[in-house]
Short mmCIF file of C-alpha atoms in Angstrom, two decimals:
data_model
loop_
_atom_site.label_atom_id
_atom_site.label_comp_id
_atom_site.label_asym_id
_atom_site.label_seq_id
_atom_site.Cartn_x
_atom_site.Cartn_y
_atom_site.Cartn_z
CA MET Q 1 84.45 104.48 108.13
CA LYS Q 2 84.38 101.86 105.59
CA ASN Q 3 82.10 98.86 106.21
CA ILE Q 4 84.02 95.45 106.43
CA VAL Q 5 83.51 92.34 106.00
CA ILE Q 6 86.39 89.99 107.22
CA PHE Q 7 87.09 86.59 105.78
CA GLY Q 8 87.39 83.73 108.36
CA THR Q 9 86.81 83.80 112.06
CA GLY Q 10 90.25 81.41 112.86
CA ALA Q 11 93.42 83.06 114.06
CA ALA Q 12 93.99 84.86 110.83
CA GLY Q 13 90.37 86.77 110.96
CA ARG Q 14 91.08 87.53 114.34
CA ALA Q 15 94.37 89.20 113.93
CA ILE Q 16 92.78 91.04 111.22
CA TYR Q 17 89.96 91.90 113.14
CA ARG Q 18 92.74 93.29 115.76
CA ALA Q 19 94.29 95.46 112.88
CA ILE Q 20 91.14 96.73 111.40
CA ALA Q 21 88.15 97.13 113.91
CA THR Q 22 89.31 100.48 115.43
CA ASN Q 23 89.16 102.69 112.05
CA ASN Q 24 86.42 100.41 110.30
CA ASN Q 25 82.83 98.98 110.96
CA ILE Q 26 83.26 95.50 110.79
CA VAL Q 27 79.75 94.21 109.62
CA ALA Q 28 80.05 90.76 109.40
CA PHE Q 29 82.26 87.69 109.08
CA ILE Q 30 82.07 84.97 106.48
CA ASP Q 31 83.46 81.36 107.14
CA ASN Q 32 83.67 77.87 105.32
CA ASN Q 33 83.25 76.21 108.46
CA LYS Q 34 79.85 75.35 108.98
CA GLN Q 35 79.74 75.07 112.61
CA ASN Q 36 80.56 78.60 112.86
CA GLN Q 37 77.87 79.80 110.43
CA GLY Q 38 75.01 81.87 112.58
CA SER Q 39 77.16 82.56 114.87
CA LYS Q 40 78.44 85.51 116.33
CA TYR Q 41 82.44 86.49 117.02
CA MET Q 42 82.62 89.63 119.07
CA ASP Q 43 78.90 90.23 118.91
CA ILE Q 44 79.17 90.12 115.27
CA PRO Q 45 77.37 87.62 112.76
CA ILE Q 46 79.00 84.67 111.18
CA TYR Q 47 77.63 84.13 107.36
CA SER Q 48 78.52 81.19 105.03
CA VAL Q 49 81.04 82.66 102.46
CA ASP Q 50 78.12 81.86 99.76
CA GLU Q 51 75.98 84.25 101.30
CA ILE Q 52 78.97 87.33 100.49
CA LEU Q 53 76.98 88.95 97.33
CA GLY Q 54 73.84 89.49 99.73
CA LEU Q 55 76.15 91.69 102.31
CA GLU Q 56 76.00 95.39 102.12
CA PHE Q 57 79.85 96.33 102.59
CA ASP Q 58 82.49 98.37 101.00
CA PHE Q 59 85.73 95.95 101.00
CA VAL Q 60 86.15 91.75 102.06
CA TYR Q 61 89.64 91.56 103.88
CA ILE Q 62 91.43 88.57 104.02
CA GLY Q 63 95.03 87.26 104.69
CA GLY Q 64 97.28 84.42 106.01
CA ILE Q 65 98.25 81.22 103.89
CA TRP Q 66 94.89 80.51 102.88
CA ALA Q 67 94.84 84.08 101.21
CA ASP Q 68 95.28 83.02 97.41
CA GLU Q 69 92.19 80.29 97.91
CA MET Q 70 89.85 82.66 99.65
CA GLU Q 71 90.44 85.39 96.92
CA ALA Q 72 89.86 82.86 94.52
CA GLN Q 73 86.61 81.54 96.17
CA LEU Q 74 85.04 85.11 96.44
CA LEU Q 75 86.00 85.49 92.84
CA ASN Q 76 84.47 82.34 91.69
CA LEU Q 77 81.37 83.39 93.46
CA GLY Q 78 81.12 86.53 91.14
CA LEU Q 79 82.84 89.42 93.77
CA LYS Q 80 84.46 92.37 91.71
CA SER Q 81 88.41 92.09 92.30
CA ASP Q 82 88.17 95.65 93.73
CA LYS Q 83 86.20 94.61 96.83
CA ILE Q 84 88.98 92.35 97.85
CA MET Q 85 91.46 94.07 100.27
CA VAL Q 86 94.20 91.30 101.04
CA LEU Q 87 96.73 92.46 104.63
CA ASP Q 88 100.57 91.54 104.02
CA GLU Q 89 102.18 89.71 106.37
CA LYS Q 90 103.92 92.54 108.08
CA ASP Q 91 100.33 94.34 108.85
CA ILE Q 92 98.73 90.95 110.73
CA SER Q 93 99.72 90.00 114.20
CA PHE Q 94 98.48 86.93 115.77
CA SER Q 95 99.75 87.25 119.04
CA THR Q 96 97.96 89.20 121.99
CA PRO Q 97 99.65 89.31 125.48
CA ILE Q 98 97.70 86.47 126.89
CA ARG Q 99 98.24 84.36 123.38
CA GLU Q 100 101.75 84.53 124.02
CA ARG Q 101 102.18 83.73 127.71
CA LEU Q 102 99.97 80.63 127.16
CA THR Q 103 101.71 79.57 123.96
CA ASP Q 104 104.98 79.64 126.02
CA GLU Q 105 103.10 77.74 129.06
CA ILE Q 106 101.87 75.09 126.90
CA MET Q 107 104.75 74.52 125.08
CA ARG Q 108 107.09 74.27 128.37
CA VAL Q 109 104.52 71.60 129.83
CA LEU Q 110 104.80 69.50 126.16
CA ASP Q 111 108.70 70.07 125.93
CA ARG Q 112 108.41 68.64 129.63
CA TYR Q 113 106.31 65.72 128.77
CA PHE Q 114 107.89 64.82 125.80
CA ASN Q 115 111.22 64.54 127.79
CA GLU Q 116 109.74 62.56 130.73
CA ILE Q 117 108.28 59.91 128.39
CA GLU Q 118 111.41 59.53 126.30
CA MET Q 119 109.64 60.50 122.73
CA ASP Q 120 111.43 62.18 119.75
CA TYR Q 121 109.93 65.48 118.59
CA PHE Q 122 111.14 68.82 117.00
CA ILE Q 123 109.64 72.37 116.59
CA CYS Q 124 109.90 73.45 113.01
CA ASN Q 125 107.87 75.61 110.06
CA SER Q 126 106.96 79.37 110.85
CA GLY Q 127 107.12 78.95 115.12
CA LEU Q 128 110.95 77.71 114.55
CA ILE Q 129 111.59 80.62 111.96
CA SER Q 130 109.68 82.94 114.38
CA ILE Q 131 112.09 81.59 117.21
CA LEU Q 132 115.11 82.54 114.79
CA ARG Q 133 113.92 85.78 113.99
CA GLY Q 134 113.79 86.82 117.86
CA ARG Q 135 110.22 86.92 118.05
CA ALA Q 136 107.61 85.04 120.28
CA LEU Q 137 105.94 81.72 119.09
CA SER Q 138 102.62 83.50 119.20
CA VAL Q 139 103.15 85.59 116.33
CA VAL Q 140 102.03 82.87 113.95
CA SER Q 141 98.75 81.54 113.59
CA ASP Q 142 99.78 78.05 114.82
CA VAL Q 143 103.06 76.30 116.18
CA ASP Q 144 103.86 72.68 114.34
CA LEU Q 145 105.78 70.00 116.35
CA TYR Q 146 106.10 66.92 114.54
CA VAL Q 147 106.99 62.97 116.19
CA MET Q 148 108.57 60.53 114.13
CA ARG Q 149 106.45 57.31 114.26
CA TYR Q 150 102.40 57.21 114.00
CA GLY Q 151 102.62 55.13 117.36
CA ASP Q 152 103.64 58.19 118.76
CA LEU Q 153 100.75 60.20 117.54
CA GLU Q 154 98.20 57.09 118.74
CA PHE Q 155 99.98 57.68 122.08
CA LEU Q 156 99.56 61.33 122.32
CA ALA Q 157 95.77 61.07 121.13
CA LYS Q 158 95.30 58.83 123.94
CA ASN Q 159 96.98 60.83 126.87
CA LEU Q 160 97.45 64.19 125.96
CA PRO Q 161 93.59 65.37 127.07
CA ASN Q 162 94.35 64.06 130.75
CA LEU Q 163 97.71 66.02 130.74
CA LEU Q 164 96.16 69.42 129.62
CA GLY Q 165 92.59 68.94 131.70
CA GLY Q 166 89.65 70.58 130.62
CA GLU Q 167 91.37 74.46 129.46
CA TYR Q 168 92.87 73.13 126.47
CA GLN Q 169 90.69 71.17 123.84
CA VAL Q 170 92.93 67.89 121.88
CA ASN Q 171 91.09 67.72 118.06
CA LEU Q 172 91.82 65.06 116.29
CA ARG Q 173 91.90 65.29 112.29
CA TYR Q 174 92.08 61.86 110.19
CA ILE Q 175 92.98 60.64 107.33
CA GLN Q 176 90.51 60.54 104.06
CA ASP Q 177 93.32 59.37 101.04
CA ASP Q 178 97.12 59.01 102.05
CA ILE Q 179 99.82 57.07 100.80
CA ARG Q 180 101.10 55.44 103.46
CA LEU Q 181 98.25 55.30 105.97
CA LYS Q 182 94.74 53.92 105.89
CA SER Q 183 91.70 56.15 105.55
CA GLY Q 184 90.61 56.93 109.62
CA ASP Q 185 93.69 56.96 110.89
CA ILE Q 186 95.22 59.93 112.44
CA LYS Q 187 96.43 62.96 110.54
CA ARG Q 188 97.01 65.29 112.81
CA ILE Q 189 96.47 66.56 116.66
CA THR Q 190 95.17 70.19 117.27
CA ILE Q 191 95.50 71.22 120.59
CA THR Q 192 93.40 74.86 121.17
CA ASN Q 193 91.93 76.76 124.05
CA SER Q 194 89.47 79.94 123.90
CA ASP Q 195 92.52 82.34 124.19
CA GLY Q 196 93.45 81.48 120.14
CA VAL Q 197 96.66 79.18 120.92
CA VAL Q 198 96.54 76.46 118.43
CA ILE Q 199 99.58 73.36 118.56
CA ASP Q 200 99.46 70.97 115.90
CA ILE Q 201 101.50 67.91 116.15
CA GLY Q 202 101.99 65.81 113.28
CA PHE Q 203 104.32 63.17 112.15
CA PHE Q 204 106.64 62.40 109.61
CA ASP Q 205 106.50 58.69 107.48
CA ASP Q 206 109.13 56.92 105.11
CA TYR Q 207 108.03 57.34 100.96
CA GLY Q 208 111.28 55.84 98.62
CA LYS Q 209 113.94 58.17 98.98
CA PHE Q 210 111.86 61.01 101.16
CA LYS Q 211 110.16 61.69 104.42
CA ILE Q 212 106.47 62.86 103.84
CA CYS Q 213 104.00 64.38 105.34
CA ASP Q 214 100.15 64.92 104.46
CA TYR Q 215 99.05 68.55 103.66
CA ASP Q 216 95.32 69.71 103.61
CA ASP Q 217 94.74 70.01 100.08
CA GLY Q 218 96.02 66.41 98.75
CA ARG Q 219 99.13 67.00 98.21
CA PHE Q 220 102.41 66.15 100.41
CA PHE Q 221 105.74 67.93 102.10
CA TYR Q 222 108.60 65.97 101.49
CA PHE Q 223 112.07 66.28 102.54
CA PRO Q 224 115.22 64.34 101.90
CA ARG Q 225 115.58 61.69 104.63
CA ALA Q 226 118.99 62.65 105.13
CA ILE Q 227 117.93 65.94 106.96
CA PHE Q 228 116.12 63.66 109.22
CA ASP Q 229 119.62 61.32 109.75
CA GLY Q 230 121.37 64.10 112.01
CA GLY Q 231 119.34 63.46 114.78
CA PHE Q 232 118.20 66.55 117.30
CA ASP Q 233 119.45 69.26 118.68
CA ARG Q 234 118.18 72.18 121.28
CA ILE Q 235 117.39 75.96 120.41
CA ASN Q 236 116.84 78.63 122.83
CA TYR Q 237 113.48 80.19 123.49
CA LYS Q 238 113.12 82.63 126.16
CA ASP Q 239 114.19 81.10 129.34
CA PHE Q 240 113.97 77.61 128.21
CA SER Q 241 114.39 75.37 124.93
CA LEU Q 242 112.64 73.12 122.59
CA SER Q 243 113.68 70.25 120.41
CA VAL Q 244 114.91 70.89 116.48
CA LEU Q 245 116.22 68.84 113.81
CA LYS Q 246 120.36 69.47 113.83
CA ASN Q 247 119.57 70.16 110.23
CA TYR Q 248 116.72 72.48 110.94
CA HIS Q 249 118.57 74.89 108.44
CA GLN Q 250 118.39 72.38 105.45
CA TYR Q 251 114.77 71.98 106.34
CA LEU Q 252 114.24 75.52 106.28
CA CYS Q 253 115.91 76.12 103.04
CA PHE Q 254 114.22 72.92 101.21
CA MET Q 255 110.51 74.21 102.32
CA TYR Q 256 110.55 78.09 102.04
CA GLY Q 257 114.03 78.94 100.28
CA GLU Q 258 117.47 80.17 101.54
CA ASN Q 259 115.58 83.85 102.55
CA TYR Q 260 113.64 82.17 105.10
CA ILE Q 261 114.78 84.46 107.68
CA GLU Q 262 113.23 87.14 105.94
CA ILE Q 263 109.60 88.75 106.78
CA PRO Q 264 108.16 88.18 103.42
CA LYS Q 265 105.15 90.80 102.07
CA ARG Q 266 102.79 87.99 101.50
CA PHE Q 267 103.12 84.49 101.95
CA SER Q 268 100.47 81.38 100.74
CA SER Q 269 100.11 77.93 100.64
CA ASN Q 270 101.35 78.24 96.99
CA ASP Q 271 104.85 79.74 97.94
CA TYR Q 272 105.93 76.34 99.66
CA LEU Q 273 108.77 74.71 97.62
CA ASN Q 274 108.18 71.17 98.73
CA LEU Q 275 104.74 70.10 98.03
CA LYS Q 276 103.95 67.60 95.73
CA THR Q 277 101.37 65.07 94.57
CA LYS Q 278 101.80 61.39 94.97
CA ALA Q 279 102.06 60.83 91.18
CA GLU Q 280 105.14 63.98 91.23
CA LEU Q 281 106.64 62.15 94.29
CA ASP Q 282 106.54 58.48 92.25
CA SER Q 283 108.12 59.94 89.80
CA LEU Q 284 111.17 61.63 91.89
CA ASN Q 285 111.21 57.87 93.49
CA ILE Q 286 112.05 56.25 90.22
#
């Protein structure tokens, strides 16, 4: 039995724990989130990533969309590459029975609410791909929803806490440096609960020939505006349906490539096809 450190206590870290805990001794978690450092998960201590060289272990396990960045951080700290184990996409399941039930439950609530207030939204990215693969929404780390106006995001930030009640936390992330929005504006709404449900709500803004939304590393997802011109449709999921772009196939191809339906061995943020800096977007808009 090997002594293992797991990088991260978010959805990916917890999924790695479920995948390997039975046959390994999990001695620690490491996390970049200062709020988690010094606490415990599953009665296992959580340390700062910077403390990794002071821990005794055989391997560090990493996985999820930020695996490349995690690996680079560990190598920069002086950890040898043969100490780092990367779990493939197929080896990590974010889903548990309760997470599946609650993810479906809140998606019903949100879809009904969007319809009642007549607000356009659409599900996309890995959540939509999961539906197209015939799998549950809970198998991905988070479900991405988007609205089409910044005012809609402000409205939801104000009203979702009352709609969802005390079982869910509605957290706001704010803009620091954006093309169109000013610093301090809402970037994203994240809905979470103690069972690992994560729903992200963002919005797309116009920027020249494109629709764009902010990514977490200073770059921007961009799409041709024509993809959004077709309006919205419904896609069946289990015994209900959700809103999608009519041109969702073009959207997914532009973001992931034509083989998006296939489960990749490993997917990281570097595999997105449509991430650009402001300077790169400006050159495309000429």
